[in-house]
C-alpha cells in the first residue's frame, strides 16, 4: 500500500489534529480514511505544544519522581500535584524562549561548555558514540536534547535579565530573618574539602614514583593559584573528578588521622602536600573551615538571600509572563 501524506487541520475535541490521508488502490471517488498522527494541544504565537510532546513531558515527570524515590501513594500524590502544571510550564518556557530571541540573547557558548562538560563526564570521546549515549540517557535524539538545553539556558537568562535584577532583598529583611531563625545557623566545626587522587593501583615501583611526582606537581600548581576544580577534573582518578573533586564537609573525627592532621590546620583555600593512602596519593584543598557556634550574620547573608529570593521570584515571574 502506498501512502501520500497530506497535512490538514481539523477540530478534534477542542484541539487541532495533524492527520494523514491514506491513498491506495481504492476505486476513484472513495473517501480516504484519515489517521490522526498527532494533536496540537496549544499554539503559542508561532510555536505549538503537541500531544506527543505533552505525553513525553508526563513520562519525564514520572521518571524524575521515581528517581527521587517516590513510590506508591507518595508517587501518586506528587505526580497529581505536578502533572496539572506541565502544559502551563511548557507554554511559559516557549514564551520565555521567544522573548530571549526577541532580546537577541546568545547562549551558544554556555551550551557548548555544558555539552563538552557532559561529554567529559560520560567519558565518551567519539562524537557519534556521545550522541548515542545522549539518546540512551535522555530518551530523545541528540539534536532535541541540545535544543532543550539551549532553551533552558535562554529562559534562565531572560528571567535573570527581565525579572531577577528587579528583585531586591534588603539588609533589614536579611537581619530580620537571621534574628528569627538563629537556631538554624548554629554550626559545628567542619572542614570542607576537595580532592585529587593519583592512583597507584596495579602499578610497579616506577609507576608509584611517577604517581607521587605527578601528585606533587599538582599540589604545587594548586598552591600557586591554578584552579583546583580544573586540575581535579583533568587529572584525578577519584569518582569526584567529574564534580571538580568536591567531597563535602567533615566534623572532627570523621577523617583518617593523617588526613585530618594535614587539613585541620589549614586556612580556607589551603592545599596539602600529597598524602599517601592505600590506593595512591591524595591532594586536598580546604574549600572552607567553619567554627563551632552561631554563624555570624555576614557569613550567613548569602544563604539568607537565597532563602528570601525564591518566594519573591516566583510571583514576579508569573506577573511577567
Short mmCIF file of C-alpha atoms in Angstrom, two decimals:
data_model
loop_
_atom_site.label_atom_id
_atom_site.label_comp_id
_atom_site.label_asym_id
_atom_site.label_seq_id
_atom_site.Cartn_x
_atom_site.Cartn_y
_atom_site.Cartn_z
CA UNK A 1 0.00 0.00 0.00
CA UNK A 2 1.28 3.41 -0.94
CA UNK A 3 0.76 6.40 1.36
CA UNK A 4 0.74 10.04 0.42
CA UNK A 5 0.90 12.37 3.42
CA UNK A 6 -1.29 15.45 3.27
CA UNK A 7 -1.41 17.81 6.23
CA UNK A 8 -4.74 19.20 7.29
CA UNK A 9 -6.19 20.97 10.31
CA UNK A 10 -9.41 19.61 11.76
CA UNK A 11 -11.19 20.19 15.05
CA UNK A 12 -10.69 17.32 17.47
CA UNK A 13 -12.14 17.77 20.98
CA UNK A 14 -11.13 21.42 21.00
CA UNK A 15 -7.64 20.73 19.62
CA UNK A 16 -6.07 20.72 16.20
CA UNK A 17 -5.04 17.33 14.82
CA UNK A 18 -2.39 16.63 12.20
CA UNK A 19 -3.87 13.89 10.01
CA UNK A 20 -2.61 11.61 7.27
CA UNK A 21 -4.87 10.54 4.37
CA UNK A 22 -4.08 7.05 3.05
CA UNK A 23 -4.16 6.78 -0.75
CA UNK A 24 -4.22 3.21 -2.08
CA UNK A 25 -5.84 1.30 -4.93
CA UNK A 26 -9.45 2.08 -3.96
CA UNK A 27 -11.77 2.99 -6.80
CA UNK A 28 -11.80 6.66 -7.70
CA UNK A 29 -14.21 8.66 -5.61
CA UNK A 30 -13.79 6.63 -2.42
CA UNK A 31 -13.21 8.84 0.60
CA UNK A 32 -9.73 8.29 2.08
CA UNK A 33 -9.59 7.36 5.76
CA UNK A 34 -7.91 10.00 7.95
CA UNK A 35 -5.47 8.76 10.60
CA UNK A 36 -4.54 11.07 13.45
CA UNK A 37 -0.75 11.44 13.65
CA UNK A 38 -0.59 13.99 16.45
CA UNK A 39 -2.73 16.62 18.13
CA UNK A 40 -1.83 20.25 18.70
CA UNK A 41 -2.75 20.98 22.31
CA UNK A 42 -1.76 24.66 22.34
CA UNK A 43 -0.48 27.33 19.98
CA UNK A 44 1.94 29.84 21.48
CA UNK A 45 2.42 32.56 18.88
CA UNK A 46 4.36 30.71 16.19
CA UNK A 47 5.11 27.60 18.27
CA UNK A 48 2.94 24.63 19.20
CA UNK A 49 2.65 22.10 22.01
CA UNK A 50 1.66 18.70 20.66
CA UNK A 51 0.00 15.72 22.34
CA UNK A 52 3.16 13.66 21.79
CA UNK A 53 5.28 16.33 23.47
CA UNK A 54 2.88 16.57 26.41
CA UNK A 55 2.98 12.80 26.89
CA UNK A 56 6.79 12.85 26.81
CA UNK A 57 6.84 15.56 29.48
CA UNK A 58 4.48 13.46 31.59
CA UNK A 59 6.84 10.48 31.26
CA UNK A 60 9.78 12.71 32.22
CA UNK A 61 7.92 13.82 35.36
CA UNK A 62 7.19 10.23 36.35
CA UNK A 63 10.81 9.21 35.78
CA UNK A 64 12.08 12.16 37.84
CA UNK A 65 9.77 11.33 40.77
CA UNK A 66 10.85 7.68 40.70
CA UNK A 67 14.49 8.75 40.64
CA UNK A 68 13.78 10.80 43.76
CA UNK A 69 12.47 7.65 45.45
CA UNK A 70 8.74 8.37 45.29
CA UNK A 71 6.60 5.20 45.29
CA UNK A 72 3.02 4.12 45.89
CA UNK A 73 0.70 6.71 47.38
CA UNK A 74 3.54 9.24 47.68
CA UNK A 75 4.25 8.92 43.96
CA UNK A 76 0.55 9.32 43.08
CA UNK A 77 0.19 12.46 45.20
CA UNK A 78 3.39 14.05 43.88
CA UNK A 79 2.52 13.21 40.29
CA UNK A 80 -1.00 14.62 40.64
CA UNK A 81 0.36 17.80 42.24
CA UNK A 82 2.81 18.45 39.39
CA UNK A 83 1.01 16.96 36.39
CA UNK A 84 -1.56 19.76 36.22
CA UNK A 85 1.23 22.32 35.68
CA UNK A 86 3.04 20.52 32.84
CA UNK A 87 1.21 22.27 30.00
CA UNK A 88 1.36 25.69 31.69
CA UNK A 89 5.10 25.30 32.33
CA UNK A 90 5.75 24.34 28.72
CA UNK A 91 3.78 27.36 27.49
CA UNK A 92 5.76 29.56 29.91
CA UNK A 93 9.01 28.16 28.55
CA UNK A 94 8.01 28.85 24.94
CA UNK A 95 7.07 32.44 25.84
CA UNK A 96 10.43 32.96 27.55
CA UNK A 97 12.38 31.42 24.66
CA UNK A 98 10.53 33.67 22.22
CA UNK A 99 11.35 36.68 24.40
CA UNK A 100 15.00 35.63 24.56
CA UNK A 101 15.20 35.55 20.78
CA UNK A 102 13.47 38.92 20.62
CA UNK A 103 16.12 40.31 23.01
CA UNK A 104 18.91 38.73 20.88
CA UNK A 105 20.27 36.81 23.87
CA UNK A 106 23.01 34.41 22.77
CA UNK A 107 23.68 31.33 24.93
CA UNK A 108 25.68 29.32 22.38
CA UNK A 109 28.89 29.43 24.43
CA UNK A 110 27.02 28.24 27.55
CA UNK A 111 25.51 25.35 25.64
CA UNK A 112 28.86 24.40 24.11
CA UNK A 113 30.56 24.37 27.53
CA UNK A 114 27.71 22.37 29.06
CA UNK A 115 27.77 19.73 26.31
CA UNK A 116 31.58 19.48 26.45
CA UNK A 117 31.47 19.00 30.21
CA UNK A 118 28.74 16.39 29.85
CA UNK A 119 30.84 14.54 27.30
CA UNK A 120 33.83 14.57 29.67
CA UNK A 121 31.68 13.20 32.48
CA UNK A 122 30.35 10.46 30.21
CA UNK A 123 33.93 9.54 29.25
CA UNK A 124 32.95 9.25 25.57
CA UNK A 125 35.35 10.92 23.16
CA UNK A 126 33.82 9.80 19.86
CA UNK A 127 31.10 12.32 18.81
CA UNK A 128 28.80 9.69 17.26
CA UNK A 129 29.04 7.48 20.35
CA UNK A 130 28.36 10.50 22.55
CA UNK A 131 25.24 11.31 20.53
CA UNK A 132 24.08 7.72 21.01
CA UNK A 133 24.86 7.97 24.75
CA UNK A 134 22.67 11.08 24.96
CA UNK A 135 19.86 9.27 23.12
CA UNK A 136 20.00 6.38 25.58
CA UNK A 137 20.21 8.58 28.67
CA UNK A 138 17.68 11.25 27.67
CA UNK A 139 15.31 9.13 25.61
CA UNK A 140 15.46 11.51 22.65
CA UNK A 141 17.79 12.49 19.84
CA UNK A 142 20.96 14.48 20.45
CA UNK A 143 19.55 17.35 18.39
CA UNK A 144 16.38 17.51 20.51
CA UNK A 145 18.38 17.30 23.74
CA UNK A 146 20.74 20.07 22.60
CA UNK A 147 17.79 22.24 21.59
CA UNK A 148 16.16 21.73 25.01
CA UNK A 149 19.43 22.60 26.70
CA UNK A 150 19.66 25.83 24.70
CA UNK A 151 16.06 26.70 25.63
CA UNK A 152 16.82 26.09 29.32
CA UNK A 153 19.79 28.47 29.25
CA UNK A 154 17.77 31.02 27.29
CA UNK A 155 14.83 31.00 29.73
CA UNK A 156 17.21 31.35 32.67
CA UNK A 157 18.87 34.37 31.07
CA UNK A 158 15.55 36.02 30.29
CA UNK A 159 14.31 35.54 33.85
CA UNK A 160 17.59 36.88 35.21
CA UNK A 161 17.59 39.96 32.99
CA UNK A 162 13.90 40.77 32.96
CA UNK A 163 12.84 39.69 36.46
CA UNK A 164 15.72 38.75 38.74
CA UNK A 165 17.59 42.04 38.57
CA UNK A 166 14.45 43.87 39.68
CA UNK A 167 14.07 41.81 42.86
CA UNK A 168 15.70 43.32 45.91
CA UNK A 169 16.34 41.62 49.24
CA UNK A 170 17.11 44.34 51.79
CA UNK A 171 19.60 44.19 54.64
CA UNK A 172 16.69 44.74 57.04
CA UNK A 173 14.92 41.64 55.69
CA UNK A 174 18.11 39.61 55.96
CA UNK A 175 18.76 40.73 59.53
CA UNK A 176 15.14 40.06 60.49
CA UNK A 177 15.27 36.52 59.11
CA UNK A 178 18.60 35.88 60.84
CA UNK A 179 17.30 37.03 64.22
CA UNK A 180 14.14 34.94 63.87
CA UNK A 181 16.00 31.77 62.82
CA UNK A 182 19.24 31.85 64.78
CA UNK A 183 18.88 28.20 65.77
CA UNK A 184 19.22 27.34 62.05
CA UNK A 185 22.65 28.99 61.97
CA UNK A 186 24.27 27.10 64.84
CA UNK A 187 27.24 25.38 63.22
CA UNK A 188 29.52 22.55 64.17
CA UNK A 189 33.17 22.97 63.35
CA UNK A 190 33.65 21.44 59.95
CA UNK A 191 36.25 21.37 57.23
CA UNK A 192 35.01 21.28 53.64
CA UNK A 193 37.33 19.56 51.20
CA UNK A 194 38.04 18.85 47.56
CA UNK A 195 40.42 16.12 46.44
CA UNK A 196 42.73 14.96 43.69
CA UNK A 197 43.62 11.27 43.71
CA UNK A 198 46.53 9.91 41.70
CA UNK A 199 46.07 6.16 41.80
CA UNK A 200 48.90 3.66 42.31
CA UNK A 201 46.75 0.56 41.93
CA UNK A 202 48.32 -2.16 39.74
CA UNK A 203 51.45 -0.06 39.24
CA UNK A 204 55.06 -1.15 39.72
CA UNK A 205 57.66 0.79 41.68
CA UNK A 206 58.34 3.13 38.77
CA UNK A 207 54.62 3.79 38.35
CA UNK A 208 54.24 4.54 42.07
CA UNK A 209 57.11 7.01 41.90
CA UNK A 210 55.62 8.66 38.83
CA UNK A 211 52.27 8.96 40.60
CA UNK A 212 53.88 10.66 43.59
CA UNK A 213 55.73 13.07 41.29
CA UNK A 214 52.50 13.94 39.48
CA UNK A 215 50.65 14.49 42.77
CA UNK A 216 53.45 16.77 43.99
CA UNK A 217 53.30 18.78 40.75
CA UNK A 218 49.53 19.19 41.00
CA UNK A 219 49.81 20.25 44.65
CA UNK A 220 52.36 22.91 43.69
CA UNK A 221 50.21 24.17 40.80
CA UNK A 222 47.13 24.42 43.04
CA UNK A 223 49.14 26.22 45.74
CA UNK A 224 50.27 28.77 43.16
CA UNK A 225 46.70 29.61 42.18
CA UNK A 226 45.75 27.12 39.48
CA UNK A 227 42.03 26.33 39.63
CA UNK A 228 41.77 23.22 41.80
CA UNK A 229 38.47 22.05 40.27
CA UNK A 230 40.03 22.09 36.78
CA UNK A 231 43.09 20.19 37.98
CA UNK A 232 40.85 17.60 39.64
CA UNK A 233 38.58 17.24 36.63
CA UNK A 234 41.50 16.73 34.24
CA UNK A 235 43.81 14.62 36.41
CA UNK A 236 42.09 12.95 39.36
CA UNK A 237 41.42 9.21 39.36
CA UNK A 238 38.71 9.60 42.02
CA UNK A 239 34.99 9.35 41.27
CA UNK A 240 34.70 13.01 42.36
CA UNK A 241 36.72 14.20 39.34
CA UNK A 242 33.58 14.92 37.31
CA UNK A 243 32.44 17.29 40.08
CA UNK A 244 35.76 19.11 40.33
CA UNK A 245 36.92 16.94 43.23
CA UNK A 246 34.34 18.22 45.74
CA UNK A 247 33.99 15.95 48.77
CA UNK A 248 31.85 17.98 51.19
CA UNK A 249 32.12 18.71 54.91
CA UNK A 250 33.66 16.67 57.75
CA UNK A 251 33.48 17.01 61.52
CA UNK A 252 36.39 16.37 63.83
CA UNK A 253 36.97 12.62 63.96
CA UNK A 254 35.32 11.84 60.60
CA UNK A 255 38.61 11.68 58.70
CA UNK A 256 41.61 9.41 58.82
CA UNK A 257 44.01 10.95 61.39
CA UNK A 258 46.78 11.52 58.83
CA UNK A 259 44.37 13.46 56.59
CA UNK A 260 42.70 15.29 59.46
CA UNK A 261 46.05 16.46 60.86
CA UNK A 262 47.04 17.82 57.45
CA UNK A 263 43.81 19.69 56.62
CA UNK A 264 42.59 20.87 60.04
CA UNK A 265 45.43 23.32 60.48
CA UNK A 266 44.99 24.88 57.02
CA UNK A 267 43.04 28.06 56.35
CA UNK A 268 40.35 28.30 53.70
CA UNK A 269 41.95 27.86 50.29
CA UNK A 270 44.91 25.91 51.65
CA UNK A 271 46.28 22.93 49.72
CA UNK A 272 48.05 19.93 51.25
CA UNK A 273 51.16 18.21 50.07
CA UNK A 274 50.48 14.70 48.66
CA UNK A 275 49.27 12.28 51.35
CA UNK A 276 49.88 8.55 50.92
CA UNK A 277 46.80 6.35 51.14
CA UNK A 278 46.46 2.62 50.26
CA UNK A 279 45.24 3.32 46.72
CA UNK A 280 47.53 6.19 45.78
CA UNK A 281 48.40 9.80 46.58
CA UNK A 282 45.80 12.34 47.66
CA UNK A 283 45.98 16.14 47.46
CA UNK A 284 43.32 18.06 49.40
CA UNK A 285 42.12 21.64 49.21
CA UNK A 286 40.27 23.29 52.10
CA UNK A 287 37.20 24.86 50.50
CA UNK A 288 36.00 26.18 53.85
CA UNK A 289 36.60 25.73 57.58
CA UNK A 290 33.67 26.71 59.77
CA UNK A 291 33.97 27.24 63.50
CA UNK A 292 31.52 25.89 66.08
CA UNK A 293 28.75 28.15 67.37
CA UNK A 294 26.45 30.78 65.88
CA UNK A 295 27.46 31.68 62.36
CA UNK A 296 27.98 35.46 62.02
CA UNK A 297 25.33 37.37 60.09
CA UNK A 298 27.88 38.40 57.45
CA UNK A 299 28.71 34.74 56.73
CA UNK A 300 25.05 33.68 56.74
CA UNK A 301 23.97 36.53 54.43
CA UNK A 302 24.36 34.71 51.06
CA UNK A 303 22.32 31.75 52.31
CA UNK A 304 19.57 34.01 53.68
CA UNK A 305 19.45 35.99 50.43
CA UNK A 306 18.81 32.75 48.54
CA UNK A 307 16.11 31.74 51.02
CA UNK A 308 14.30 35.07 50.68
CA UNK A 309 14.88 35.40 46.94
CA UNK A 310 12.88 32.32 45.90
CA UNK A 311 9.46 33.32 47.32
CA UNK A 312 9.84 36.76 45.72
CA UNK A 313 10.90 35.36 42.36
CA UNK A 314 8.00 33.03 41.55
CA UNK A 315 5.15 35.58 41.74
CA UNK A 316 7.25 38.12 39.82
CA UNK A 317 7.90 35.57 37.06
CA UNK A 318 4.17 34.81 36.87
CA UNK A 319 3.40 38.52 36.73
CA UNK A 320 5.98 38.98 33.96
CA UNK A 321 4.59 36.10 31.94
#
